[in-house]
CSV table of C-alpha atoms and ligand atoms in Angstrom, one decimal:
chain,number,residue,atom,x,y,z
A,1,MET,CA,15.8,2.7,-20.7
A,2,LYS,CA,12.3,2.2,-18.6
A,3,LYS,CA,10.0,4.3,-19.0
A,4,ILE,CA,7.6,4.9,-16.2
A,5,VAL,CA,4.0,5.8,-15.0
A,6,ILE,CA,3.4,6.4,-11.5
A,7,LEU,CA,0.0,6.5,-10.0
A,8,GLY,CA,-0.6,9.1,-7.0
A,9,SER,CA,2.6,9.9,-7.1
A,10,THR,CA,1.9,13.4,-5.0
A,11,GLY,CA,1.7,10.9,-2.6
A,12,SER,CA,4.0,9.5,0.6
A,13,ILE,CA,5.1,7.2,-1.8
A,14,GLY,CA,5.1,8.8,-4.7
A,15,CYS,CA,7.3,11.5,-3.3
A,16,GLN,CA,9.6,9.1,-2.2
A,17,ALA,CA,9.6,7.2,-5.9
A,18,ILE,CA,10.6,10.5,-7.7
A,19,ASN,CA,13.8,10.8,-5.5
A,20,VAL,CA,14.9,7.1,-5.7
A,21,ILE,CA,14.3,7.6,-9.8
A,22,LYS,CA,16.8,10.6,-9.8
A,23,ARG,CA,19.0,9.4,-7.4
A,24,LEU,CA,19.3,6.5,-10.1
A,25,ARG,CA,20.5,9.2,-13.1
A,26,GLY,CA,19.1,8.7,-16.0
A,27,GLU,CA,18.1,5.2,-15.4
A,28,ILE,CA,14.0,5.6,-15.7
A,29,GLU,CA,12.2,8.4,-17.3
A,30,ILE,CA,9.3,9.1,-15.5
A,31,ALA,CA,6.2,9.4,-18.0
A,32,GLY,CA,3.4,9.4,-16.1
A,33,LEU,CA,2.3,11.0,-13.1
A,34,THR,CA,-0.9,11.7,-10.9
A,35,THR,CA,-2.8,13.0,-8.5
A,36,TYR,CA,-5.8,13.4,-7.2
A,37,SER,CA,-6.3,16.9,-5.7
A,38,ASN,CA,-2.3,18.0,-4.9
A,39,LEU,CA,-2.1,20.2,-8.4
A,40,ALA,CA,0.1,22.4,-6.8
A,41,LEU,CA,2.9,19.8,-6.2
A,42,LEU,CA,2.0,18.2,-9.4
A,43,LYS,CA,2.8,21.5,-11.5
A,44,LYS,CA,6.7,21.1,-9.6
A,45,GLN,CA,6.8,17.5,-10.5
A,46,ILE,CA,6.1,18.4,-14.0
A,47,ARG,CA,8.5,20.6,-14.2
A,48,VAL,CA,11.4,19.1,-12.9
A,49,CYS,CA,9.9,15.0,-14.5
A,50,ARG,CA,9.1,16.4,-17.5
A,51,PRO,CA,6.1,13.7,-17.8
A,52,GLN,CA,4.6,13.1,-21.5
A,53,ILE,CA,1.2,13.0,-19.6
A,54,VAL,CA,-0.7,13.5,-16.6
A,55,SER,CA,-3.8,12.5,-14.6
A,56,VAL,CA,-5.6,14.3,-12.1
A,57,TRP,CA,-9.0,13.9,-10.8
A,58,LYS,CA,-11.8,16.7,-11.5
A,59,GLU,CA,-11.6,18.0,-15.0
A,60,GLU,CA,-12.0,21.7,-13.8
A,61,GLN,CA,-8.5,21.2,-12.7
A,62,ALA,CA,-7.4,19.5,-16.1
A,63,LEU,CA,-8.7,22.5,-17.5
A,64,GLU,CA,-6.7,24.5,-14.8
A,65,LEU,CA,-3.6,22.7,-16.1
A,66,ASN,CA,-4.0,22.8,-19.7
A,67,GLU,CA,-3.7,26.7,-19.4
A,68,TRP,CA,-0.6,26.7,-16.5
A,69,CYS,CA,1.0,23.9,-19.4
A,70,LYS,CA,-0.3,26.7,-22.0
A,71,ARG,CA,1.3,29.7,-20.5
A,72,ASN,CA,4.2,27.9,-19.6
A,73,LYS,CA,4.3,26.2,-23.1
A,74,ILE,CA,4.6,22.9,-21.7
A,75,LYS,CA,3.9,20.0,-24.0
A,76,LEU,CA,1.5,17.8,-21.9
A,77,GLU,CA,-1.4,15.5,-22.1
A,78,ILE,CA,-3.6,15.2,-19.2
A,79,LEU,CA,-6.5,13.3,-18.6
A,80,HIS,CA,-9.0,13.1,-15.6
A,81,GLY,CA,-11.0,10.9,-13.3
A,82,LEU,CA,-11.3,7.3,-12.8
A,83,GLU,CA,-11.1,7.2,-16.8
A,84,GLY,CA,-8.0,8.8,-16.3
A,85,LEU,CA,-6.0,6.6,-14.5
A,86,VAL,CA,-7.2,3.7,-16.0
A,87,GLU,CA,-5.8,5.0,-19.2
A,88,ILE,CA,-2.1,6.6,-17.8
A,89,ALA,CA,-2.1,3.1,-16.1
A,90,GLY,CA,-2.2,1.3,-19.7
A,91,CYS,CA,-0.8,4.0,-22.3
A,92,ALA,CA,1.7,3.0,-24.4
A,93,ALA,CA,4.8,5.9,-23.4
A,94,SER,CA,5.0,3.6,-20.2
A,95,ASP,CA,6.4,0.1,-19.7
A,96,MET,CA,6.2,0.0,-16.0
A,97,VAL,CA,3.6,1.6,-13.9
A,98,LEU,CA,4.1,2.0,-9.7
A,99,SER,CA,0.7,2.3,-8.1
A,100,ALA,CA,0.9,4.7,-5.2
A,101,VAL,CA,-2.5,5.4,-5.3
A,102,VAL,CA,-4.1,5.0,-1.7
A,103,GLY,CA,-7.4,2.6,-1.6
A,104,SER,CA,-10.0,0.3,-3.8
A,105,ILE,CA,-9.6,3.2,-6.7
A,106,GLY,CA,-6.3,2.1,-7.6
A,107,LEU,CA,-7.7,-1.9,-8.8
A,108,LYS,CA,-8.8,-0.9,-11.8
A,109,PRO,CA,-5.9,1.4,-12.8
A,110,LEU,CA,-3.9,-1.9,-12.1
A,111,LEU,CA,-6.6,-4.1,-14.1
A,112,ALA,CA,-5.5,-2.3,-16.9
A,113,ALA,CA,-1.8,-2.0,-16.2
A,114,ILE,CA,-1.8,-5.6,-16.5
A,115,LYS,CA,-4.1,-6.2,-19.7
A,116,SER,CA,-0.8,-3.4,-21.0
A,117,LYS,CA,1.5,-6.1,-19.9
A,118,LYS,CA,3.2,-3.4,-17.9
A,119,ASN,CA,5.7,-4.7,-15.7
A,120,ILE,CA,4.5,-3.5,-11.7
A,121,ALA,CA,5.4,-1.9,-8.3
A,122,LEU,CA,2.9,-2.2,-6.3
A,123,ALA,CA,2.4,-0.5,-3.0
A,124,ASN,CA,-1.4,0.0,-3.1
A,125,LYS,CA,-2.6,-2.4,-1.3
A,126,GLU,CA,-6.3,-2.7,-0.8
A,127,ALA,CA,-6.6,-3.7,-4.7
A,128,LEU,CA,-4.9,-7.2,-3.2
A,129,VAL,CA,-7.2,-7.0,-0.4
A,130,ILE,CA,-10.1,-6.9,-2.2
A,131,ALA,CA,-9.2,-8.8,-5.6
A,132,GLY,CA,-6.3,-10.7,-5.2
A,133,ASP,CA,-7.6,-13.7,-6.8
A,134,ILE,CA,-8.5,-11.8,-9.8
A,135,ILE,CA,-5.0,-9.6,-10.1
A,136,MET,CA,-2.7,-12.6,-9.5
A,137,ALA,CA,-4.7,-14.3,-12.2
A,138,GLU,CA,-4.7,-11.9,-14.7
A,139,ALA,CA,-0.9,-11.6,-14.2
A,140,LYS,CA,-0.4,-15.1,-14.5
A,141,LYS,CA,-2.6,-14.6,-17.9
A,142,ASN,CA,-0.2,-11.7,-18.8
A,143,LYS,CA,2.7,-12.9,-17.6
A,144,VAL,CA,3.3,-10.1,-15.8
A,145,LYS,CA,4.8,-10.4,-12.2
A,146,LEU,CA,4.2,-8.1,-9.4
A,147,ILE,CA,6.9,-6.4,-7.5
A,148,PRO,CA,6.1,-5.3,-3.5
A,149,VAL,CA,7.1,-2.5,-3.0
A,150,ASP,CA,5.5,-2.5,1.0
A,151,SER,CA,8.8,-2.7,3.3
A,152,GLU,CA,7.3,-6.4,4.5
A,153,HIS,CA,6.4,-7.9,1.3
A,154,SER,CA,9.2,-7.0,-0.5
A,155,ALA,CA,11.4,-8.7,2.4
A,156,VAL,CA,9.9,-11.8,1.8
A,157,PHE,CA,10.3,-11.7,-1.7
A,158,GLN,CA,13.4,-10.9,-1.6
A,159,CYS,CA,13.6,-13.8,1.0
A,160,LEU,CA,12.0,-16.5,-1.4
A,161,LYS,CA,14.3,-15.2,-4.1
A,162,GLN,CA,16.5,-18.7,-5.0
A,163,GLU,CA,13.9,-21.1,-3.4
A,164,ASP,CA,11.3,-23.1,-4.0
A,165,ALA,CA,7.8,-22.3,-2.9
A,166,LYS,CA,7.1,-25.9,-1.5
A,167,THR,CA,9.9,-25.6,1.1
A,168,VAL,CA,8.5,-22.4,3.2
A,169,HIS,CA,6.6,-23.4,5.9
A,170,LYS,CA,5.4,-19.5,6.9
A,171,ILE,CA,6.2,-16.5,6.5
A,172,ILE,CA,6.5,-14.1,9.7
A,173,LEU,CA,5.5,-10.4,9.5
A,174,THR,CA,6.5,-8.3,11.1
A,175,ALA,CA,5.2,-5.3,12.5
A,176,SER,CA,6.0,-2.6,13.9
A,177,GLY,CA,2.7,-1.7,17.4
A,178,GLY,CA,2.5,1.5,16.2
A,179,PRO,CA,2.2,5.0,18.5
A,180,PHE,CA,-0.1,2.9,21.1
A,181,TYR,CA,2.1,-0.8,21.1
A,182,ARG,CA,2.9,0.2,24.6
A,183,TYR,CA,0.0,2.6,25.5
A,184,ASN,CA,-1.7,1.8,28.9
A,185,SER,CA,-4.7,4.5,29.1
A,186,SER,CA,-8.6,3.4,27.3
A,187,HIS,CA,-8.3,3.4,23.5
A,188,SER,CA,-11.6,5.5,23.5
A,189,ASP,CA,-9.3,8.8,23.9
A,190,ILE,CA,-7.0,8.6,21.6
A,191,LYS,CA,-7.2,11.6,19.9
A,192,VAL,CA,-6.4,12.3,16.0
A,193,SER,CA,-3.1,13.7,17.0
A,194,GLN,CA,-1.4,10.7,18.5
A,195,ALA,CA,-3.0,8.3,16.4
A,196,LEU,CA,-1.0,10.2,13.3
A,197,ASP,CA,2.6,9.9,15.6
A,198,HIS,CA,3.7,7.0,14.4
A,199,PRO,CA,7.0,6.0,16.1
A,200,THR,CA,9.0,5.2,13.3
A,201,TRP,CA,7.5,5.2,9.7
A,202,LYS,CA,6.8,8.8,7.9
A,203,MET,CA,3.5,8.0,5.6
A,204,GLY,CA,0.5,9.1,4.1
A,205,GLN,CA,-2.5,9.4,6.7
A,206,LYS,CA,-4.7,6.3,5.7
A,207,ILE,CA,-1.7,3.7,6.6
A,208,THR,CA,-0.8,5.6,9.5
A,209,ILE,CA,-4.4,5.4,11.3
A,210,ASP,CA,-4.2,1.8,9.7
A,211,SER,CA,-1.1,1.2,11.5
A,212,ALA,CA,-1.9,2.9,14.9
A,213,THR,CA,-5.7,0.3,14.6
A,214,LEU,CA,-3.0,-2.7,13.2
A,215,MET,CA,-5.3,-3.4,10.4
A,216,ASN,CA,-2.8,-2.2,8.6
A,217,LYS,CA,-1.1,-5.4,8.7
A,218,GLY,CA,-4.5,-7.4,8.2
A,219,LEU,CA,-4.7,-6.1,5.2
A,220,GLU,CA,-0.7,-7.0,5.1
A,221,ALA,CA,-1.8,-10.8,5.8
A,222,ILE,CA,-4.4,-10.5,2.8
A,223,GLU,CA,-1.4,-9.0,0.9
A,224,ALA,CA,0.7,-12.0,1.6
A,225,HIS,CA,-1.7,-14.6,0.9
A,226,HIS,CA,-2.1,-13.5,-2.9
A,227,LEU,CA,1.1,-12.3,-4.1
A,228,PHE,CA,2.8,-15.6,-2.5
A,229,ASN,CA,0.0,-17.7,-2.9
A,230,ILE,CA,0.4,-19.2,0.9
A,231,GLY,CA,-2.6,-20.1,3.3
A,232,PHE,CA,-3.6,-17.7,6.6
A,233,ASP,CA,-2.4,-21.0,8.5
A,234,LYS,CA,0.8,-20.2,7.1
A,235,ILE,CA,1.0,-16.6,8.1
A,236,GLU,CA,2.1,-15.3,11.2
A,237,ILE,CA,2.5,-11.2,12.7
A,238,VAL,CA,4.9,-11.2,15.7
A,239,ILE,CA,4.9,-7.1,17.0
A,240,HIS,CA,8.7,-6.0,16.2
A,241,PRO,CA,8.7,-2.1,18.1
A,242,GLN,CA,12.6,-1.5,15.5
A,243,SER,CA,11.0,-2.0,12.9
A,244,ILE,CA,14.5,-2.9,11.7
A,245,VAL,CA,13.8,-6.4,10.4
A,246,HIS,CA,11.2,-6.0,8.0
A,247,SER,CA,9.6,-9.6,7.8
A,248,MET,CA,10.6,-13.4,7.8
A,249,VAL,CA,10.9,-16.7,5.5
A,250,GLU,CA,10.9,-19.8,7.9
A,251,PHE,CA,12.0,-23.1,5.8
A,252,ILE,CA,11.2,-26.7,6.3
A,253,ASP,CA,14.4,-26.9,7.4
A,254,THR,CA,13.9,-24.4,10.6
A,255,THR,CA,15.6,-22.1,8.5
A,256,VAL,CA,14.6,-18.2,9.3
A,257,LEU,CA,15.7,-16.1,7.1
A,258,ALA,CA,14.8,-12.0,7.6
A,259,HIS,CA,15.7,-9.1,5.7
A,260,LEU,CA,16.7,-6.7,7.2
A,261,SER,CA,17.8,-2.2,7.0
A,262,TYR,CA,17.0,0.9,8.7
A,263,PRO,CA,13.0,1.5,8.0
A,264,THR,CA,13.4,3.6,4.8
A,265,MET,CA,10.9,3.2,2.1
A,266,GLU,CA,13.3,4.6,-0.6
A,267,LEU,CA,14.6,1.1,0.3
A,268,PRO,CA,11.5,-1.7,-1.1
A,269,ILE,CA,11.0,1.4,-3.6
A,270,GLN,CA,14.4,1.5,-5.7
A,271,TYR,CA,13.8,-2.6,-5.0
A,272,ALA,CA,11.2,-3.1,-7.5
A,273,LEU,CA,12.2,0.3,-9.8
A,274,THR,CA,15.3,-2.1,-10.5
A,275,TYR,CA,14.8,-5.0,-10.2
A,276,PRO,CA,16.3,-7.5,-11.2
A,277,GLU,CA,19.0,-5.6,-10.5
A,278,ARG,CA,20.2,-4.2,-7.0
A,279,CYS,CA,21.8,-1.0,-7.5
A,280,LYS,CA,24.0,0.8,-4.7
A,281,LEU,CA,21.8,3.3,-2.5
A,282,PRO,CA,23.6,5.9,-0.1
A,283,LEU,CA,21.8,4.9,2.8
A,284,ARG,CA,23.5,4.8,6.1
A,285,ARG,CA,24.3,1.6,6.8
A,286,LEU,CA,22.6,-1.2,9.5
A,287,ASP,CA,24.8,-1.0,12.6
A,288,LEU,CA,23.8,-4.0,15.3
A,289,SER,CA,25.9,-2.7,18.2
A,290,VAL,CA,24.3,0.6,18.5
A,291,ILE,CA,21.2,-1.0,18.1
A,292,LYS,CA,22.0,-3.5,20.5
A,293,ARG,CA,18.3,-4.8,21.4
A,294,LEU,CA,15.4,-5.9,18.4
A,295,GLU,CA,12.5,-7.3,20.4
A,296,PHE,CA,10.0,-9.4,19.4
A,297,ASP,CA,6.2,-10.1,21.0
A,298,ALA,CA,2.5,-11.9,20.3
A,299,PRO,CA,0.1,-9.1,18.5
A,300,ASP,CA,-2.4,-8.3,21.4
A,301,PHE,CA,-6.1,-8.7,19.7
A,302,ASP,CA,-7.9,-7.9,22.4
A,303,ARG,CA,-6.7,-4.2,22.3
A,304,PHE,CA,-6.3,-3.9,18.2
A,305,PRO,CA,-9.4,-5.9,16.9
A,306,CYS,CA,-9.3,-4.3,13.5
A,307,LEU,CA,-6.1,-7.5,12.8
A,308,LYS,CA,-8.8,-10.1,13.6
A,309,LEU,CA,-11.3,-8.9,11.7
A,310,ALA,CA,-9.4,-8.1,8.4
A,311,LEU,CA,-7.5,-11.7,9.0
A,312,ASN,CA,-11.1,-13.2,9.4
A,313,ALA,CA,-12.6,-11.4,6.7
A,314,GLY,CA,-9.0,-12.9,4.3
A,315,LYS,CA,-9.9,-16.6,5.5
A,316,ILE,CA,-13.6,-16.1,4.5
A,317,SER,CA,-12.6,-14.1,1.5
A,318,GLY,CA,-15.1,-14.0,-1.9
A,319,THR,CA,-16.4,-10.5,-1.1
A,320,MET,CA,-15.9,-9.6,2.5
A,321,PRO,CA,-11.9,-8.8,2.1
A,322,ALA,CA,-13.5,-6.1,0.0
A,323,VAL,CA,-16.6,-5.4,1.9
A,324,MET,CA,-13.8,-4.9,5.1
A,325,ASN,CA,-11.6,-2.9,3.1
A,326,ALA,CA,-14.7,-0.2,2.1
A,327,ALA,CA,-15.7,-0.1,5.9
A,328,ASN,CA,-12.4,0.6,7.1
A,329,GLU,CA,-12.0,2.9,4.5
A,330,LYS,CA,-14.6,5.5,5.4
A,331,ALA,CA,-14.4,4.8,9.2
A,332,VAL,CA,-10.6,6.0,8.9
A,333,ARG,CA,-11.8,8.6,7.2
A,334,PHE,CA,-14.3,9.4,9.3
A,335,PHE,CA,-12.5,9.5,12.6
A,336,LEU,CA,-9.4,11.7,11.1
A,337,ASP,CA,-12.5,14.2,10.5
A,338,GLY,CA,-12.9,14.0,14.0
A,339,LYS,CA,-16.7,12.4,13.4
A,340,ILE,CA,-16.1,9.0,15.3
A,341,LYS,CA,-13.3,7.2,18.0
A,342,PHE,CA,-10.7,6.0,17.3
A,343,THR,CA,-12.5,2.5,18.8
A,344,ASP,CA,-15.3,2.9,16.9
A,345,ILE,CA,-13.3,2.1,13.7
A,346,ALA,CA,-13.1,-1.0,14.7
A,347,LYS,CA,-16.8,-1.3,16.2
A,348,ILE,CA,-18.5,-0.2,12.7
A,349,ILE,CA,-16.6,-2.7,10.2
A,350,LYS,CA,-17.2,-5.5,12.2
A,351,LYS,CA,-21.0,-4.3,12.6
A,352,VAL,CA,-20.9,-3.6,8.3
A,353,MET,CA,-18.9,-7.0,8.1
A,354,SER,CA,-21.9,-8.5,10.4
A,355,LEU,CA,-24.1,-7.7,8.1
A,356,HIS,CA,-22.9,-8.4,5.0
A,357,LYS,CA,-24.1,-12.0,2.8
A,358,THR,CA,-20.2,-12.9,1.4
A,359,ILE,CA,-20.6,-13.7,-2.6
A,360,GLU,CA,-18.3,-16.6,-3.0
A,361,ASN,CA,-15.4,-16.6,-6.3
A,362,PRO,CA,-16.7,-13.0,-6.8
A,363,SER,CA,-17.0,-11.3,-10.0
A,364,LEU,CA,-15.2,-7.6,-10.9
A,365,ASP,CA,-18.9,-5.9,-10.6
A,366,ASP,CA,-19.6,-8.2,-7.6
A,367,ILE,CA,-16.5,-7.0,-5.8
A,368,PHE,CA,-17.1,-2.7,-6.8
A,369,ALA,CA,-21.1,-3.8,-5.9
A,370,ALA,CA,-19.9,-4.7,-2.3
A,371,ASP,CA,-17.8,-2.3,-2.1
A,372,LEU,CA,-20.3,0.6,-2.7
A,373,TRP,CA,-22.8,-1.3,-0.5
A,374,ALA,CA,-20.4,-1.5,2.2
A,375,ARG,CA,-19.4,2.0,2.2
A,376,GLU,CA,-23.1,3.4,1.8
A,377,VAL,CA,-23.9,1.2,5.9
A,378,THR,CA,-21.0,2.9,7.0
A,379,ARG,CA,-22.0,5.9,6.1
A,380,ALA,CA,-25.3,5.6,7.6
A,381,PHE,CA,-23.6,3.9,11.4
A,382,SER,CA,-21.5,7.1,11.7
A,383,GLY,CA,-24.1,9.7,11.2
B,1,NDP,P1,-1.2,9.3,0.1
B,1,NDP,O1,-1.6,9.4,0.4
B,1,NDP,O2,0.7,9.2,0.9
B,1,NDP,O3,-0.5,9.4,-0.6
B,1,NDP,C1,-1.0,8.3,-1.9
B,1,NDP,C2,-1.7,9.6,-3.7
B,1,NDP,O4,-2.8,8.5,-3.9
B,1,NDP,C3,-1.7,11.0,-3.8
B,1,NDP,O5,-0.7,10.5,-5.2
B,1,NDP,C4,-3.0,11.6,-3.8
B,1,NDP,O6,-2.7,12.2,-4.2
B,1,NDP,C5,-3.5,9.9,-4.8
B,1,NDP,N1,-5.2,9.6,-4.1
B,1,NDP,C6,-6.1,9.6,-3.1
B,1,NDP,N2,-7.3,9.1,-3.5
B,1,NDP,C7,-7.0,9.0,-4.8
B,1,NDP,C8,-8.1,8.8,-5.5
B,1,NDP,N3,-9.6,8.7,-5.1
B,1,NDP,N4,-7.9,9.0,-6.6
B,1,NDP,C9,-6.9,9.1,-7.7
B,1,NDP,N5,-5.6,9.4,-6.6
B,1,NDP,C10,-6.1,9.1,-5.0
B,1,NDP,O7,-0.8,7.6,0.5
B,1,NDP,P2,0.6,6.2,0.7
B,1,NDP,O8,1.9,6.6,-0.7
B,1,NDP,O9,1.2,6.8,2.3
B,1,NDP,O10,0.2,5.1,0.4
B,1,NDP,C11,0.1,4.9,-1.0
B,1,NDP,C12,-0.5,3.7,-0.8
B,1,NDP,O11,0.6,2.7,-0.6
B,1,NDP,C13,-1.1,2.8,-0.1
B,1,NDP,O12,-2.2,1.6,-0.6
B,1,NDP,C14,-0.3,2.2,1.2
B,1,NDP,O13,-0.8,0.7,1.6
B,1,NDP,C15,0.5,1.4,0.4
B,1,NDP,N6,2.1,2.1,1.6
B,1,NDP,C16,2.5,2.9,1.4
B,1,NDP,C17,3.3,3.0,2.4
B,1,NDP,C18,4.3,4.7,3.1
B,1,NDP,O14,5.2,4.6,3.8
B,1,NDP,N7,3.9,5.5,2.8
B,1,NDP,C19,4.2,2.1,3.2
B,1,NDP,C20,3.1,0.7,2.3
B,1,NDP,C21,2.4,0.8,1.9
B,1,NDP,P3,-3.2,13.6,-3.1
B,1,NDP,O15,-2.1,13.9,-2.8
B,1,NDP,O16,-4.3,14.4,-4.8
B,1,NDP,O17,-4.3,13.2,-1.8
B,2,MG,MG1,4.0,-2.2,4.9
């Protein structure tokens, strides 16, 4: 039986992963769970999943959880902080880690899991965005395969399964276009509630805003670049509002393979957890005669400048993706808190990137320093 640690179990991906595991009935045992601050949900998950080890962010919460465990006669190892996240990612209780935390905080635990030779199901895209070269080199060294959870990358991964990488002509990443694909008014008046109202996917807040700005697709292009070792000139982005085609691969003979399903993250999550096996999933089956139309369109880089900024950062590489990502994480937080406008997100990222002197072939320390610097500069701009 596989034993899994879920980093970010209280989030959108984490909760769906627990549902998937429950439905697989005994094939996967949950060894560890983590949350940032949602202790109430973590307690419910502890009762249902019976993990051996958990991690929370603050020490006070670890102490509170410890008292709760004593009162309820639950035996549990409780860790906290970034050290806790790193320790649980590499702990002996599991042979598999699902990384579903949000943001660059996922980098250190991901590296710890790779170094401990865990099988990895990867949802946390920001780690790959900021340190893709280091992560992929570490994965190769430790003979660890990263199985993508992101739906587009799961689609590409499945299309590539039987194919020789040399035969790939390009990867076509699809994007729903988010809530503002057909929005004709000025983007500067967009409210938080409008940006959080995604037409096809229900996700955590940060990725939902990234989907509204199309930053998410830029992050995903960088993710694909690293996961599939492919140049940015061979990654095309296509808007596909129905979110039925999750991505495509075009081969040298002009064949295009695509992955289709109704939009649900349970599918790529289950595939990553059961890989290399494909298991039954009792979801409704695709009915193209009901869907009738699948539309595709080119992205509008002028209306969605975050997409261009992310692609530029990816092409510049070095420490620039870390700077772009950190500025975005901060700016999205400020937008959600009502401190800046929707259109300020791109303006701030552009400014912060323009002030950064890229370090090529950066070490991990260079990347963390760039991340920290960009957060401080972003904070100053958002005053
Ligand atoms: P959520 O915000 O819903 O969940 C994030 C999880 O990480 C929660 O458990 C949260 O705890 C925890 N967390 C947040 N910040 C920290 C921190 N600083 N330290 C430790 N733990 C933290 O995010 P999603 O599930 O939507 O996304 C997770 C990742 O998966 C992201 O990288 C996203 O881009 C990617 N992804 C998500 C998809 C989706 O459908 N949601 C689709 C494809 C990719 P708490 O609950 O306490 O906040
Ligand atoms: Mg995606």
